[in-house]
CSV table of C-alpha atoms in Angstrom, one decimal:
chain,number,residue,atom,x,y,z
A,1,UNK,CA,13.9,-16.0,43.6
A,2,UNK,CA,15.7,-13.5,41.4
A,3,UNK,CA,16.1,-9.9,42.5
A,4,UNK,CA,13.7,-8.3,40.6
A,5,UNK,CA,10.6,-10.7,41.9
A,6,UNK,CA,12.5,-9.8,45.3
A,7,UNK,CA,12.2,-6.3,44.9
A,8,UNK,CA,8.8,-6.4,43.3
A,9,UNK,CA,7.7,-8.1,46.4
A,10,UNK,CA,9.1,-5.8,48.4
A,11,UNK,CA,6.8,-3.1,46.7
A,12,UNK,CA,3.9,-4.9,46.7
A,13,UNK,CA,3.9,-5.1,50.6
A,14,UNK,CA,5.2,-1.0,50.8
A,15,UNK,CA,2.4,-0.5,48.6
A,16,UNK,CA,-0.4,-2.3,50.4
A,17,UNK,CA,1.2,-0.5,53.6
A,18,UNK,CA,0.7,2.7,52.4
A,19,UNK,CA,-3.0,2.1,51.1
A,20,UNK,CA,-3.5,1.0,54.5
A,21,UNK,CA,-2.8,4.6,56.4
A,22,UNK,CA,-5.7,6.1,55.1
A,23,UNK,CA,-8.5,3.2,57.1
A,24,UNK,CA,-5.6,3.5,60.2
A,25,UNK,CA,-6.2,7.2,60.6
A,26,UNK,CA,-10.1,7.6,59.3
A,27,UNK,CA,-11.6,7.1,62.9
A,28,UNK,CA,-8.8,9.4,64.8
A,29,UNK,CA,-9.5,11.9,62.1
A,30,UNK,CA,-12.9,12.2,62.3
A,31,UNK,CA,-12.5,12.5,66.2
A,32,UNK,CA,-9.8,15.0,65.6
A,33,UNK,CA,-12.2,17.3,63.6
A,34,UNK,CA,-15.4,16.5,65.8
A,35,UNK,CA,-13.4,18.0,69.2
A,36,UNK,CA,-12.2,21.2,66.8
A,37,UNK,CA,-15.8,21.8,67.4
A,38,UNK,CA,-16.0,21.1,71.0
A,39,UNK,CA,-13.2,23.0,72.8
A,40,UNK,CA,-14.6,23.7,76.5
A,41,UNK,CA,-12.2,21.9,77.7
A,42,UNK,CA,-10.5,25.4,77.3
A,43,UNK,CA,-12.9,27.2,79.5
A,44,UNK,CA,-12.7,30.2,80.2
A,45,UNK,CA,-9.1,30.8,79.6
A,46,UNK,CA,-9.6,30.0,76.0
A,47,UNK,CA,-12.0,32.8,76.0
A,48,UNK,CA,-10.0,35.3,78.0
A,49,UNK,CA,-7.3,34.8,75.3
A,50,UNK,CA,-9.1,34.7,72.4
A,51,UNK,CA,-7.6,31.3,71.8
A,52,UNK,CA,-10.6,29.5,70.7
A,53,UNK,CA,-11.4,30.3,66.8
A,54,UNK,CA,-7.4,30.3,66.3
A,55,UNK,CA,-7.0,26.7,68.0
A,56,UNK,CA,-10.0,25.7,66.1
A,57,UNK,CA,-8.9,27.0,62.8
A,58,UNK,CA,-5.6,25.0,63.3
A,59,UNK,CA,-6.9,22.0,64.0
A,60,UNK,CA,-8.7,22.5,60.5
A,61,UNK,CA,-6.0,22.9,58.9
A,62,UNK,CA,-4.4,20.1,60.1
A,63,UNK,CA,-7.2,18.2,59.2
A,64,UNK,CA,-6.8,19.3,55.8
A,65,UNK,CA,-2.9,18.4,55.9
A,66,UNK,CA,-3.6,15.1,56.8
A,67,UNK,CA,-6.0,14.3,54.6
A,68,UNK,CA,-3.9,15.8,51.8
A,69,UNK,CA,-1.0,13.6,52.6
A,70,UNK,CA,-3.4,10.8,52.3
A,71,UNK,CA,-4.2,11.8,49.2
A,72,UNK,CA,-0.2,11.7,48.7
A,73,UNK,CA,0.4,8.2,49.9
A,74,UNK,CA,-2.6,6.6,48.3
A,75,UNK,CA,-0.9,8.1,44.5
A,76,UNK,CA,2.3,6.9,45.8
A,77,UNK,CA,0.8,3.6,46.8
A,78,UNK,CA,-0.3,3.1,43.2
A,79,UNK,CA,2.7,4.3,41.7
A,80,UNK,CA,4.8,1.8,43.3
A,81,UNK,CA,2.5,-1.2,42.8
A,82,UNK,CA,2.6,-0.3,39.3
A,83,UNK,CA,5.9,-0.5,39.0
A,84,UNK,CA,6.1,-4.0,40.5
A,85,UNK,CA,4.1,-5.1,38.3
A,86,UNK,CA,6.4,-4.2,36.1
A,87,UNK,CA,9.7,-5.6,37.5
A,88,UNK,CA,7.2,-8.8,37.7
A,89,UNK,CA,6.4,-8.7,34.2
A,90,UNK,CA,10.3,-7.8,33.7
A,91,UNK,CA,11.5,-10.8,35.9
A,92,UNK,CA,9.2,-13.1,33.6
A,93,UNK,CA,10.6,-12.1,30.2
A,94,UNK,CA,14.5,-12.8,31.4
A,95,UNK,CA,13.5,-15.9,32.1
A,96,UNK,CA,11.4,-16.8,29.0
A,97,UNK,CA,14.7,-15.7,27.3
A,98,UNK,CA,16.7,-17.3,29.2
A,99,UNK,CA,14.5,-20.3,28.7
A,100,UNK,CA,14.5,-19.6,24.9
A,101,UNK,CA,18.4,-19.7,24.7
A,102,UNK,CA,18.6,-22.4,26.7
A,103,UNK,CA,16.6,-25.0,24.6
């Protein structure tokens, strides 16, 4: 196998792996942002210090973040096949030239 097809490879699976993150983290997510609305586990010391809006409106934003870097990986994901499919297509024309010189 030459080193391009190697490293191709090697991006192909990086590639799948970071399309993967986003089904991974759906379900904690969503369970994330459903107990941002939930916070009695707080009580009434979350009340006494006013803690409540300001823990819920970072665990928004983190919601946010994390879907945003999802957003990141899933461009990076396609970036990166893309370009294995170009060392592929790369590897192939060496070795029709090679094969052309050859005979």
């Amino acid at each position: 196998m030459s080193d391009l097809k190697k490293q191709a490879t090697s991006m192909h699976k990086a590639a799948a792996g970071l399309r993967a993150v986003g089904h991974r983290t759906a379900k904690p997510l969503q369970e994330f942002k459903a107990q941002s609305h939930d916070l009695s586990a707080l009580g009434a010391l979350g009340s006494l210090l006013s803690a409540t809006s300001e823990i819920r409106e970072g665990m928004t934003t983190l919601t946010k973040l994390t879907r945003q870097l999802e957003e990141e990986w899933e461009a990076e994901a396609k970036l990166i096949g893309e370009v294995s499919d170009a060392f592929d297509l790369l590897d192939v024309l060496i070795a029709a030239k090679a094969q052309a010189e050859k005979g």
